[in-house]
Short mmCIF file of C-alpha atoms (C1' of nucleotides) in Angstrom, two decimals:
data_model
loop_
_atom_site.label_atom_id
_atom_site.label_comp_id
_atom_site.label_asym_id
_atom_site.label_seq_id
_atom_site.Cartn_x
_atom_site.Cartn_y
_atom_site.Cartn_z
CA MET A 1 -45.14 5.62 9.88
CA PRO A 2 -43.39 2.58 11.34
CA SER A 3 -43.03 0.93 7.93
CA ASP A 4 -40.97 3.86 6.73
CA ARG A 5 -38.66 3.31 9.64
CA ARG A 6 -38.29 -0.29 8.68
CA ARG A 7 -37.28 0.75 5.23
CA LEU A 8 -34.60 3.03 6.67
CA ARG A 9 -33.35 0.32 8.95
CA LEU A 10 -33.11 -2.04 6.02
CA HIS A 11 -31.18 0.60 4.12
CA ASP A 12 -28.69 0.89 6.97
CA THR A 13 -28.37 -2.86 7.21
CA ILE A 14 -27.47 -3.14 3.55
CA ARG A 15 -25.00 -0.28 3.80
CA ARG A 16 -23.36 -2.25 6.58
CA GLU A 17 -23.40 -5.43 4.51
CA ILE A 18 -21.70 -3.58 1.67
CA LEU A 19 -18.94 -2.46 4.03
CA ASP A 20 -18.47 -5.96 5.39
CA THR A 21 -18.30 -7.41 1.91
CA ALA A 22 -15.81 -4.74 0.94
CA TRP A 23 -13.62 -5.70 3.90
CA GLU A 24 -13.67 -9.31 2.77
CA GLN A 25 -12.55 -8.27 -0.67
CA THR A 26 -9.70 -6.10 0.56
CA ALA A 27 -8.53 -9.03 2.65
CA ALA A 28 -8.19 -11.08 -0.50
CA ASN A 29 -6.82 -8.52 -2.95
CA GLY A 30 -5.78 -5.40 -1.10
CA ALA A 31 -7.55 -2.10 -0.79
CA ALA A 32 -6.37 -0.79 -4.14
CA ALA A 33 -8.24 -3.61 -5.90
CA LEU A 34 -11.59 -2.71 -4.34
CA SER A 35 -14.25 -3.09 -7.00
CA LEU A 36 -17.91 -2.14 -6.85
CA ARG A 37 -18.74 -4.84 -9.38
CA ALA A 38 -17.00 -7.52 -7.32
CA ILE A 39 -18.81 -6.45 -4.17
CA ALA A 40 -22.17 -6.50 -5.94
CA ARG A 41 -21.37 -9.90 -7.44
CA GLN A 42 -20.61 -11.39 -4.04
CA MET A 43 -23.80 -9.93 -2.58
CA GLY A 44 -25.90 -11.35 -5.40
CA LEU A 45 -26.70 -7.91 -6.80
CA THR A 46 -25.86 -6.03 -9.94
CA ALA A 47 -23.36 -3.21 -9.73
CA PRO A 48 -25.76 -0.29 -10.30
CA ALA A 49 -27.76 -1.37 -7.24
CA LEU A 50 -24.92 -0.18 -5.03
CA TYR A 51 -25.51 3.37 -6.17
CA ARG A 52 -28.63 3.35 -4.00
CA TYR A 53 -26.28 3.18 -1.01
CA TYR A 54 -23.12 5.05 -1.92
CA PRO A 55 -22.94 7.78 -4.55
CA ASP A 56 -19.66 6.47 -5.96
CA ARG A 57 -16.59 4.39 -5.26
CA ASP A 58 -14.75 7.10 -3.38
CA ALA A 59 -17.64 7.51 -0.96
CA LEU A 60 -17.43 3.82 -0.19
CA VAL A 61 -13.70 4.05 0.45
CA THR A 62 -14.25 7.00 2.76
CA ALA A 63 -16.86 5.03 4.67
CA LEU A 64 -14.38 2.18 5.01
CA ILE A 65 -11.73 4.50 6.38
CA VAL A 66 -14.09 5.97 8.96
CA ASP A 67 -15.23 2.47 9.84
CA ALA A 68 -11.66 1.33 10.39
CA PHE A 69 -10.65 4.33 12.48
CA THR A 70 -13.71 3.93 14.65
CA SER A 71 -13.04 0.26 15.29
CA PHE A 72 -9.37 1.03 15.98
CA GLY A 73 -10.06 3.86 18.39
CA GLN A 74 -12.61 1.80 20.29
CA ALA A 75 -10.22 -1.12 20.64
CA LEU A 76 -7.54 1.11 22.18
CA LEU A 77 -10.02 2.86 24.44
CA GLN A 78 -11.49 -0.37 25.74
CA ALA A 79 -8.06 -1.77 26.45
CA ARG A 80 -7.16 1.32 28.46
CA GLU A 81 -10.41 1.41 30.41
CA ALA A 82 -10.00 -2.20 31.44
CA VAL A 83 -7.12 -1.10 33.71
CA PRO A 84 -7.60 1.19 36.74
CA GLN A 85 -6.78 4.80 36.04
CA GLN A 86 -3.89 5.05 38.49
CA GLU A 87 -1.96 2.17 36.99
CA TYR A 88 -0.35 4.24 34.28
CA ALA A 89 2.31 1.77 33.22
CA ALA A 90 -0.19 -1.08 33.01
CA ARG A 91 -2.52 1.12 31.00
CA LEU A 92 0.21 1.97 28.51
CA VAL A 93 1.11 -1.66 28.11
CA ALA A 94 -2.53 -2.64 27.64
CA VAL A 95 -2.98 -0.06 24.90
CA GLY A 96 0.25 -1.17 23.24
CA ARG A 97 -0.92 -4.77 23.20
CA ALA A 98 -4.33 -3.74 21.90
CA TYR A 99 -2.64 -1.91 19.04
CA ARG A 100 -0.86 -5.04 17.90
CA GLU A 101 -3.87 -7.27 18.41
CA TRP A 102 -6.13 -5.02 16.44
CA ALA A 103 -3.60 -4.81 13.61
CA LEU A 104 -3.25 -8.58 13.47
CA ALA A 105 -7.00 -9.14 13.70
CA TYR A 106 -7.86 -6.64 10.96
CA PRO A 107 -4.84 -6.40 8.68
CA GLN A 108 -6.88 -4.94 5.83
CA ARG A 109 -8.26 -2.15 7.98
CA TYR A 110 -4.82 -1.46 9.34
CA ALA A 111 -3.41 -1.27 5.82
CA LEU A 112 -6.18 1.05 4.70
CA ILE A 113 -5.63 3.65 7.41
CA PHE A 114 -1.89 3.31 8.03
CA GLY A 115 -0.52 1.80 4.84
CA THR A 116 0.21 3.06 1.38
CA PRO A 117 -2.52 5.41 0.21
CA ILE A 118 -4.85 4.13 -2.51
CA PRO A 119 -3.78 5.57 -5.87
CA GLY A 120 -6.19 8.15 -7.19
CA TYR A 121 -8.13 8.41 -3.96
CA VAL A 122 -7.92 11.55 -1.86
CA ALA A 123 -9.51 11.35 1.57
CA PRO A 124 -11.72 14.26 2.56
CA THR A 125 -9.78 15.29 5.66
CA GLU A 126 -12.72 16.85 7.47
CA VAL A 127 -14.21 13.39 7.68
CA THR A 128 -11.10 11.29 8.26
CA LEU A 129 -9.01 13.47 10.59
CA PRO A 130 -11.12 13.42 13.77
CA PRO A 131 -11.30 9.63 14.10
CA ALA A 132 -7.57 9.48 13.32
CA ALA A 133 -6.86 11.61 16.38
CA ASN A 134 -8.65 9.22 18.71
CA GLY A 135 -5.86 6.68 18.96
CA LEU A 136 -3.29 9.27 19.96
CA ARG A 137 -5.61 10.83 22.50
CA VAL A 138 -5.92 7.52 24.30
CA LEU A 139 -2.16 7.60 24.88
CA ILE A 140 -1.92 11.30 25.67
CA GLU A 141 -4.52 11.05 28.41
CA ILE A 142 -2.71 8.23 30.18
CA LEU A 143 0.52 10.20 30.19
CA ASP A 144 -1.20 13.39 31.28
CA ASP A 145 -2.92 11.57 34.14
CA ALA A 146 0.42 10.20 35.24
CA TRP A 147 2.00 13.62 35.13
CA ARG A 148 -0.79 15.23 37.16
CA ALA A 149 -0.25 12.52 39.76
CA GLY A 150 3.47 13.29 39.83
CA SER A 151 4.39 9.93 38.31
CA LEU A 152 5.72 11.09 34.95
CA PRO A 153 9.20 12.62 35.03
CA LEU A 154 9.97 15.39 32.55
CA PRO A 155 12.80 14.67 30.10
CA GLU A 156 16.41 15.37 30.96
CA ASN A 157 16.91 17.37 27.78
CA PRO A 158 13.95 19.69 27.43
CA LEU A 159 12.28 20.00 24.05
CA SER A 160 13.60 22.81 21.88
CA ALA A 161 11.61 26.03 21.67
CA GLU A 162 10.87 25.21 18.04
CA LEU A 163 9.43 21.80 18.86
CA GLN A 164 7.48 23.22 21.79
CA ALA A 165 5.89 25.77 19.46
CA ARG A 166 4.89 23.01 17.02
CA ILE A 167 3.33 21.02 19.81
CA GLU A 168 1.54 24.14 20.98
CA ASP A 169 -0.03 24.48 17.52
CA TRP A 170 -1.09 20.89 17.61
CA ARG A 171 -2.59 21.23 21.09
CA SER A 172 -4.68 24.22 20.12
CA GLN A 173 -5.78 22.59 16.87
CA VAL A 174 -7.24 19.61 18.68
CA GLY A 175 -8.23 21.61 21.75
CA SER A 176 -6.08 19.56 24.10
CA THR A 177 -5.29 20.78 27.61
CA ALA A 178 -2.86 17.97 28.37
CA LEU A 179 0.80 18.46 29.23
CA PRO A 180 2.71 19.37 26.03
CA TYR A 181 5.42 16.81 26.75
CA ALA A 182 2.71 14.14 26.96
CA HIS A 183 2.00 14.87 23.30
CA TYR A 184 5.61 14.33 22.40
CA LEU A 185 5.86 11.11 24.37
CA ALA A 186 2.64 9.80 22.86
CA LEU A 187 4.05 10.28 19.37
CA ALA A 188 7.28 8.55 20.30
CA ILE A 189 5.43 5.61 21.83
CA TRP A 190 3.03 5.41 18.96
CA SER A 191 5.85 5.26 16.44
CA ARG A 192 7.51 2.38 18.29
CA VAL A 193 4.34 0.35 18.51
CA HIS A 194 3.52 1.18 14.91
CA GLY A 195 6.96 0.16 13.68
CA LEU A 196 6.80 -3.23 15.38
CA ALA A 197 3.25 -3.98 14.31
CA SER A 198 3.71 -2.97 10.71
CA LEU A 199 6.93 -4.94 10.29
CA GLU A 200 5.23 -8.01 11.72
CA LEU A 201 2.10 -7.54 9.66
CA TYR A 202 3.87 -7.25 6.34
CA GLY A 203 6.10 -10.21 7.10
CA GLN A 204 9.30 -8.22 7.25
CA PHE A 205 10.76 -9.87 10.29
CA PRO A 206 13.13 -12.74 9.53
CA PRO A 207 11.11 -15.90 8.78
CA SER A 208 12.05 -17.69 11.99
CA LEU A 209 10.72 -14.74 14.01
CA SER A 210 7.28 -14.82 12.45
CA ASP A 211 5.73 -14.59 15.93
CA PRO A 212 7.56 -11.69 17.55
CA GLY A 213 5.33 -11.63 20.62
CA GLU A 214 8.24 -11.63 23.04
CA ILE A 215 10.04 -8.92 21.13
CA TYR A 216 6.89 -6.88 21.36
CA GLU A 217 6.66 -7.37 25.12
CA ARG A 218 10.29 -6.49 25.65
CA GLU A 219 9.85 -3.34 23.65
CA LEU A 220 6.78 -2.39 25.67
CA SER A 221 8.96 -2.66 28.75
CA ASP A 222 11.57 -0.45 27.18
CA ILE A 223 8.87 2.04 26.28
CA LEU A 224 8.00 2.28 29.98
CA ARG A 225 11.64 2.88 30.66
CA GLN A 226 11.74 5.59 28.02
CA ALA A 227 8.72 7.24 29.62
CA GLY A 228 10.23 6.91 33.07
CA LEU A 229 7.24 4.97 34.36
CA ASN A 230 7.99 1.96 36.49
CA ARG A 231 5.73 -0.98 36.43
CA MET B 1 32.45 -8.74 -32.13
CA PRO B 2 32.49 -5.29 -30.56
CA SER B 3 29.23 -4.29 -32.27
CA ASP B 4 27.46 -7.16 -30.57
CA ARG B 5 28.66 -5.79 -27.25
CA ARG B 6 27.26 -2.42 -28.14
CA ARG B 7 23.91 -4.01 -28.82
CA LEU B 8 23.97 -5.65 -25.41
CA ARG B 9 24.94 -2.42 -23.73
CA LEU B 10 22.08 -0.68 -25.45
CA HIS B 11 19.76 -3.40 -24.25
CA ASP B 12 20.88 -2.83 -20.68
CA THR B 13 20.51 0.92 -21.03
CA ILE B 14 16.92 0.57 -22.15
CA ARG B 15 16.15 -1.89 -19.36
CA ARG B 16 17.45 0.76 -17.00
CA GLU B 17 15.36 3.44 -18.71
CA ILE B 18 12.26 1.27 -18.29
CA LEU B 19 12.94 0.98 -14.57
CA ASP B 20 13.47 4.69 -14.20
CA THR B 21 10.26 5.44 -16.06
CA ALA B 22 8.43 2.93 -13.89
CA TRP B 23 9.71 4.70 -10.77
CA GLU B 24 8.38 7.98 -12.09
CA GLN B 25 4.99 6.41 -12.63
CA THR B 26 4.78 4.86 -9.19
CA ALA B 27 5.62 8.26 -7.75
CA ALA B 28 2.54 9.68 -9.41
CA ASN B 29 0.06 6.85 -8.94
CA GLY B 30 1.42 4.30 -6.51
CA ALA B 31 2.99 0.96 -7.22
CA ALA B 32 -0.31 -0.85 -7.63
CA ALA B 33 -1.15 1.32 -10.63
CA LEU B 34 2.02 0.37 -12.51
CA SER B 35 1.13 -0.07 -16.17
CA LEU B 36 3.25 -1.37 -19.01
CA ARG B 37 1.24 0.65 -21.47
CA ALA B 38 1.77 3.85 -19.51
CA ILE B 39 5.51 3.22 -19.30
CA ALA B 40 5.74 2.57 -23.02
CA ARG B 41 3.70 5.67 -23.76
CA GLN B 42 6.00 7.87 -21.73
CA MET B 43 9.05 6.37 -23.41
CA GLY B 44 7.60 6.97 -26.87
CA LEU B 45 7.24 3.24 -27.56
CA THR B 46 4.34 0.90 -28.03
CA ALA B 47 3.54 -1.52 -25.24
CA PRO B 48 4.61 -4.74 -26.99
CA ALA B 49 8.11 -3.33 -27.39
CA LEU B 50 8.66 -3.73 -23.64
CA TYR B 51 8.39 -7.47 -24.03
CA ARG B 52 11.84 -7.38 -25.59
CA TYR B 53 13.16 -6.37 -22.15
CA TYR B 54 10.93 -8.00 -19.57
CA PRO B 55 8.88 -11.16 -20.15
CA ASP B 56 5.85 -9.80 -18.34
CA ARG B 57 4.61 -7.27 -15.82
CA ASP B 58 5.55 -9.34 -12.79
CA ALA B 59 9.15 -9.60 -13.95
CA LEU B 60 9.28 -5.83 -14.13
CA VAL B 61 7.90 -5.50 -10.61
CA THR B 62 10.48 -7.98 -9.35
CA ALA B 63 13.23 -5.97 -11.01
CA LEU B 64 11.90 -2.83 -9.33
CA ILE B 65 11.95 -4.52 -5.93
CA VAL B 66 15.52 -5.71 -6.37
CA ASP B 67 16.48 -2.25 -7.60
CA ALA B 68 14.94 -0.61 -4.52
CA PHE B 69 16.53 -2.99 -2.04
CA THR B 70 19.90 -2.51 -3.65
CA SER B 71 19.67 1.26 -3.51
CA PHE B 72 18.44 1.08 0.10
CA GLY B 73 21.18 -1.25 1.27
CA GLN B 74 23.85 0.83 -0.40
CA ALA B 75 22.59 4.02 1.21
CA LEU B 76 22.78 2.51 4.70
CA LEU B 77 26.16 0.97 4.05
CA GLN B 78 27.65 4.20 2.77
CA ALA B 79 26.33 6.11 5.75
CA ARG B 80 27.93 3.62 8.11
CA GLU B 81 31.25 3.55 6.33
CA ALA B 82 31.50 7.34 6.44
CA VAL B 83 32.05 7.04 10.22
CA PRO B 84 35.15 5.39 11.76
CA GLN B 85 34.53 1.82 12.84
CA GLN B 86 35.14 2.43 16.54
CA GLU B 87 32.54 5.16 16.87
CA TYR B 88 29.66 2.78 17.34
CA ALA B 89 27.09 5.28 18.56
CA ALA B 90 27.87 7.71 15.77
CA ARG B 91 27.64 4.87 13.25
CA LEU B 92 24.21 3.87 14.53
CA VAL B 93 22.99 7.42 14.36
CA ALA B 94 24.36 7.85 10.85
CA VAL B 95 22.57 4.73 9.67
CA GLY B 96 19.36 5.85 11.35
CA ARG B 97 19.51 9.19 9.61
CA ALA B 98 20.29 7.53 6.30
CA TYR B 99 17.21 5.36 6.70
CA ARG B 100 14.97 8.39 7.02
CA GLU B 101 16.69 10.29 4.26
CA TRP B 102 16.44 7.44 1.83
CA ALA B 103 12.76 6.95 2.64
CA LEU B 104 12.02 10.64 2.10
CA ALA B 105 14.11 10.79 -1.07
CA TYR B 106 12.51 7.70 -2.64
CA PRO B 107 9.06 7.34 -1.14
CA GLN B 108 7.87 5.10 -3.97
CA ARG B 109 10.74 2.68 -3.53
CA TYR B 110 10.18 2.68 0.19
CA ALA B 111 6.49 1.94 -0.29
CA LEU B 112 7.25 -0.86 -2.72
CA ILE B 113 9.55 -2.78 -0.41
CA PHE B 114 8.10 -1.88 3.00
CA GLY B 115 4.52 -0.91 2.28
CA THR B 116 1.36 -2.77 1.48
CA PRO B 117 2.05 -5.58 -0.96
CA ILE B 118 0.81 -5.14 -4.54
CA PRO B 119 -2.43 -7.10 -5.00
CA GLY B 120 -2.01 -10.14 -7.19
CA TYR B 121 1.77 -9.97 -7.19
CA VAL B 122 3.78 -12.60 -5.37
CA ALA B 123 7.48 -11.90 -5.06
CA PRO B 124 9.82 -14.79 -5.85
CA THR B 125 11.54 -14.93 -2.47
CA GLU B 126 14.78 -16.44 -3.76
CA VAL B 127 15.36 -13.19 -5.61
CA THR B 128 14.00 -10.68 -3.11
CA LEU B 129 15.12 -12.08 0.26
CA PRO B 130 18.91 -11.65 0.01
CA PRO B 131 18.85 -7.90 -0.73
CA ALA B 132 16.24 -7.47 2.01
CA ALA B 133 18.71 -8.82 4.56
CA ASN B 134 21.33 -6.23 3.70
CA GLY B 135 19.80 -3.39 5.68
CA LEU B 136 19.63 -5.39 8.86
CA ARG B 137 23.16 -6.66 8.45
CA VAL B 138 24.47 -3.12 8.41
CA LEU B 139 23.03 -2.63 11.89
CA ILE B 140 24.00 -6.03 13.24
CA GLU B 141 27.63 -5.53 12.30
CA ILE B 142 27.88 -2.21 14.12
CA LEU B 143 26.45 -3.75 17.29
CA ASP B 144 28.63 -6.83 17.00
CA ASP B 145 31.72 -4.68 16.57
CA ALA B 146 30.76 -2.73 19.68
CA TRP B 147 30.26 -5.90 21.65
CA ARG B 148 33.60 -7.37 20.61
CA ALA B 149 35.23 -4.14 21.76
CA GLY B 150 33.48 -4.44 25.12
CA SER B 151 31.32 -1.39 24.49
CA LEU B 152 27.92 -3.05 24.20
CA PRO B 153 26.35 -4.11 27.51
CA LEU B 154 24.20 -7.21 27.52
CA PRO B 155 20.56 -6.68 28.57
CA GLU B 156 19.51 -6.78 32.22
CA ASN B 157 16.79 -9.31 31.51
CA PRO B 158 18.30 -11.99 29.29
CA LEU B 159 16.33 -13.15 26.26
CA SER B 160 14.14 -16.18 26.91
CA ALA B 161 15.35 -19.59 25.77
CA GLU B 162 12.56 -19.61 23.21
CA LEU B 163 13.60 -16.31 21.69
CA GLN B 164 17.25 -17.31 21.75
CA ALA B 165 16.39 -20.43 19.79
CA ARG B 166 14.52 -18.40 17.17
CA ILE B 167 17.44 -16.07 16.79
CA GLU B 168 19.74 -19.06 16.51
CA ASP B 169 17.64 -20.29 13.56
CA TRP B 170 17.83 -16.92 11.97
CA ARG B 171 21.61 -16.69 12.46
CA SER B 172 22.20 -20.04 10.81
CA GLN B 173 19.84 -19.25 7.96
CA VAL B 174 21.77 -16.15 6.99
CA GLY B 175 25.13 -17.58 8.06
CA SER B 176 25.78 -14.87 10.60
CA THR B 177 28.48 -15.25 13.24
CA ALA B 178 27.56 -12.08 15.12
CA LEU B 179 26.44 -11.94 18.73
CA PRO B 180 22.85 -13.25 18.97
CA TYR B 181 21.78 -10.32 21.12
CA ALA B 182 23.03 -7.98 18.37
CA HIS B 183 20.38 -9.52 16.13
CA TYR B 184 17.69 -8.75 18.67
CA LEU B 185 18.85 -5.18 19.15
CA ALA B 186 19.09 -4.61 15.43
CA LEU B 187 15.46 -5.63 15.03
CA ALA B 188 14.39 -3.36 17.86
CA ILE B 189 16.29 -0.41 16.45
CA TRP B 190 15.05 -1.09 12.96
CA SER B 191 11.44 -1.13 14.10
CA ARG B 192 11.84 2.24 15.82
CA VAL B 193 13.40 3.88 12.82
CA HIS B 194 10.89 2.24 10.55
CA GLY B 195 7.95 3.39 12.66
CA LEU B 196 9.08 7.00 12.65
CA ALA B 197 9.93 7.10 8.97
CA SER B 198 6.73 5.44 7.81
CA LEU B 199 4.50 7.66 9.94
CA GLU B 200 6.24 10.72 8.57
CA LEU B 201 6.17 9.47 5.00
CA TYR B 202 2.47 8.73 4.95
CA GLY B 203 1.60 12.02 6.61
CA GLN B 204 0.33 10.49 9.81
CA PHE B 205 1.97 12.88 12.19
CA PRO B 206 -0.22 15.79 13.26
CA PRO B 207 -0.21 18.45 10.54
CA SER B 208 1.82 20.98 12.54
CA LEU B 209 4.57 18.38 13.01
CA SER B 210 4.99 17.74 9.30
CA ASP B 211 8.77 18.04 9.71
CA PRO B 212 9.54 15.74 12.65
CA GLY B 213 13.29 16.07 12.26
CA GLU B 214 13.87 16.90 15.91
CA ILE B 215 11.64 14.08 17.06
CA TYR B 216 13.70 11.79 14.92
CA GLU B 217 16.95 13.03 16.44
CA ARG B 218 15.63 12.68 19.99
CA GLU B 219 14.52 9.16 19.26
CA LEU B 220 17.91 8.30 17.82
CA SER B 221 19.40 9.43 21.14
CA ASP B 222 16.95 7.27 23.03
CA ILE B 223 17.88 4.35 20.80
CA LEU B 224 21.48 4.78 21.91
CA ARG B 225 20.27 4.75 25.51
CA GLN B 226 18.28 1.60 24.81
CA ALA B 227 21.38 -0.03 23.36
CA GLY B 228 23.49 1.17 26.27
CA LEU B 229 25.91 2.97 23.96
CA ASN B 230 26.97 6.40 25.04
CA ARG B 231 27.78 9.02 22.51
"C1'" DT C 1 34.61 -4.22 -50.65
"C1'" DG C 2 30.28 -6.33 -51.69
"C1'" DT C 3 26.65 -9.55 -51.08
"C1'" DA C 4 23.45 -13.00 -48.75
"C1'" DC C 5 21.74 -14.02 -44.59
"C1'" DA C 6 20.52 -13.84 -39.54
"C1'" DT C 7 19.27 -11.24 -35.65
"C1'" DC C 8 16.35 -8.50 -33.23
"C1'" DA C 9 13.99 -3.87 -31.83
"C1'" DG C 10 9.87 -2.07 -32.59
"C1'" DT C 11 5.01 -1.61 -34.87
"C1'" DG C 12 0.02 -1.91 -35.37
"C1'" DA C 13 -3.93 -4.54 -35.04
"C1'" DA C 14 -6.41 -7.46 -32.33
"C1'" DC C 15 -7.95 -10.57 -28.27
"C1'" DG C 16 -10.67 -10.74 -24.06
"C1'" DC C 17 -11.16 -8.69 -19.68
"C1'" DG C 18 -13.02 -5.95 -15.77
"C1'" DC C 19 -13.83 -1.57 -14.41
"C1'" DG C 20 -17.07 2.80 -12.86
"C1'" DT C 21 -20.95 4.94 -14.18
"C1'" DT C 22 -25.52 6.31 -16.80
"C1'" DC C 23 -29.97 5.35 -18.16
"C1'" DA C 24 -34.64 3.93 -18.88
"C1'" DC C 25 -37.17 0.35 -16.99
"C1'" DT C 26 -39.91 -2.95 -13.72
"C1'" DG C 27 -42.06 -4.33 -9.73
"C1'" DA C 28 -42.70 -4.39 -4.96
"C1'" DT C 29 -43.77 -1.70 -0.86
"C1'" DG C 30 -45.84 1.93 1.61
"C1'" DT C 31 -49.04 6.27 1.93
"C1'" DA C 32 -53.25 8.99 1.56
"C1'" DC C 33 -57.92 9.21 1.40
"C1'" DT D 1 -61.43 -2.04 3.19
"C1'" DG D 2 -60.29 -0.62 -1.33
"C1'" DT D 3 -58.18 2.24 -4.73
"C1'" DA D 4 -54.88 5.71 -6.86
"C1'" DC D 5 -50.58 7.30 -6.38
"C1'" DA D 6 -45.65 7.92 -4.81
"C1'" DT D 7 -41.41 5.97 -3.44
"C1'" DC D 8 -37.57 3.44 -4.17
"C1'" DA D 9 -34.64 -1.06 -4.58
"C1'" DG D 10 -32.94 -3.41 -8.10
"C1'" DT D 11 -32.31 -4.83 -13.25
"C1'" DG D 12 -30.18 -5.16 -17.80
"C1'" DA D 13 -28.15 -2.97 -21.49
"C1'" DA D 14 -24.89 0.13 -22.81
"C1'" DC D 15 -20.99 3.77 -22.70
"C1'" DG D 16 -16.03 4.45 -22.96
"C1'" DC D 17 -11.83 3.24 -20.83
"C1'" DG D 18 -7.28 1.12 -19.97
"C1'" DC D 19 -5.21 -2.97 -19.15
"C1'" DG D 20 -1.74 -7.30 -20.29
"C1'" DT D 21 -0.60 -10.05 -23.80
"C1'" DT D 22 -0.31 -12.41 -28.72
"C1'" DC D 23 0.75 -12.22 -33.36
"C1'" DA D 24 2.39 -11.48 -37.94
"C1'" DC D 25 4.94 -7.91 -39.84
"C1'" DT D 26 8.75 -4.35 -41.19
"C1'" DG D 27 13.12 -2.49 -41.30
"C1'" DA D 28 17.49 -1.55 -39.47
"C1'" DT D 29 21.81 -3.48 -37.82
"C1'" DG D 30 25.40 -6.76 -37.61
"C1'" DT D 31 27.84 -11.24 -39.30
"C1'" DA D 32 30.07 -14.45 -42.54
"C1'" DC D 33 32.40 -15.20 -46.49
#
DNA sequence: TGTACATCAGTGAACGCGCGTTCACTGATGTAC
DNA sequence: TGTACATCAGTGAACGCGCGTTCACTGATGTAC
C-alpha cells in the first residue's frame, strides 16, 4: 500500500503549509487576528477544507505554539553545541545571542509563545509545557557542566531555605539532576536576555537606539560577571 | 454659566467611566478584544452613545494607552520620591519594586503598553511617546544624581564611540542634560526589571516558582552591583 | 417668572463585514477481487 | 485488466454571531430675553 502512504505524506505536507500560511498571517496582523477563513483564502481553498487537517481553530493555535517552541529550542541547542563543552562562558554567550537572533528572525513566533496570551484561547499545558522547558534546560546544563568542572562559583549570599525548597520542587517536576543553584542562575540569565530582546522587538528602546546590538553584547558580558564565569 | 460647567464635568466623568469599563474588559479578554458594544452594554448604554465621548475605537485605545503610561509613570515617580534623594541605591530598589508591583496590580495596562501591539491599531506617536519616556527618566535622574555626588563609578570598558553617538542623539531628542552613561545604565536596568516582571506576569516561570519575589529581590541587589552602587 | 429656542446625551434601526462551524454534496483516488 | 466499492479532499450554501459605524429621531437640560 504505497499509494496510501503517499496520501498520508500529502496530508502532512498540507498541514505544514497551513502552519506556514498561518505564520505569514500572524506576521501581518498579530496572533490574535488569526483567521481560518483568511488562511484558506490565501491557500486557494475554502474554509471548511481546513477541517480535514485541524479539528478547530484552537487546535491550529496549539500546533503553532508547539511549532514555535520546537524551533526556538532547536535554535538555542544548536548555538550551544557549536561551542566546545568546556568553554562555558562562550557557550552562554552563544545561547544568549541565539535567543536574540531567533526572536528577531521570527517575531510572530516569539510573540505567540512569550507575548500576551491570545484572548479566549487556553493552551493545553500537557502539550505546551514540555517544549517550553527546553530553552531553560539548554542554559541549566551549561551552568551545571561548569559547576561540575569547578568553574562556577556559588553565590556569596546563599539562597533562602524557602527558595531552595521551591527549586527542589521544580527539579523533581522536570526530573533534573543539575545543581539547584544552576536553576536559579538560568532563570536570572533568561530574564535578562528576555527583557532585552522583548524591549527591542516591540520597539520600546528610544528611537535612536533601534539597533541595540552593542547594548546586548555588553549585557551578555555582565551576565558572565553575574555568573562568576570569566571569558 | 455654572450649569454649563456641570455639563462639562459630567462629560469628563463619563469619559472616565468609559475608560474604567474598558480596563475591566481588557482584564477579562485582553486588549485586542476591546469592543465598544461590550463597553456600552456593561454601562447600560447603547453603542452609538459612546460616540459622544470618543470619535471612534482607535481614539479610545489611544486614551487607554495614555492613561496607562500616566499611571505607570506616576507609580515609579512616587516610589522614588518616598526615598531621600541621597540614598541612590535605595531609590533604585524602590523604583524596581514599584515596577513589579504596578505590573502585577494592572496586568492589562502593562500588556497594553509593553506587550504585543494590538493588530490593526497604530498609535499616534506624538501622543504616546512623551508619557512613555517618563519611566526611563525616573531611573536616569537617580543615576545622574548619584554620579554628580561622586557615587556612581563609570564602567571599566567605556562605551564605544558608535554607542555614545546614539545616546547623544537620544539625549538631544528628549532634551536631557544627564550623564550619557546614566542613559545606558537606565536602559540596562530597565530591561532587567522588565524581563523579570513580564516573565512572572505571563506565567512563564516554572509553576513552583509562581511567586518569584525573592528572585526579584536578589536581582535588584545584583542590579546595584552592576551599577556599582553599594547599599 | 415665563416662554421660545438651542444644545446635546442617548435611542433604535439599519448597513455591511468577517468570523467559526455544520452540512449535504461531488469527484477524484485508491483498494479488493 | 476490469469492475464495484470505499475513502477522503474539497465545495458551496447556510447558520448565528458580534463587530464598528451611520442616521434620523426623541427628550431632557440649559440659555436668552
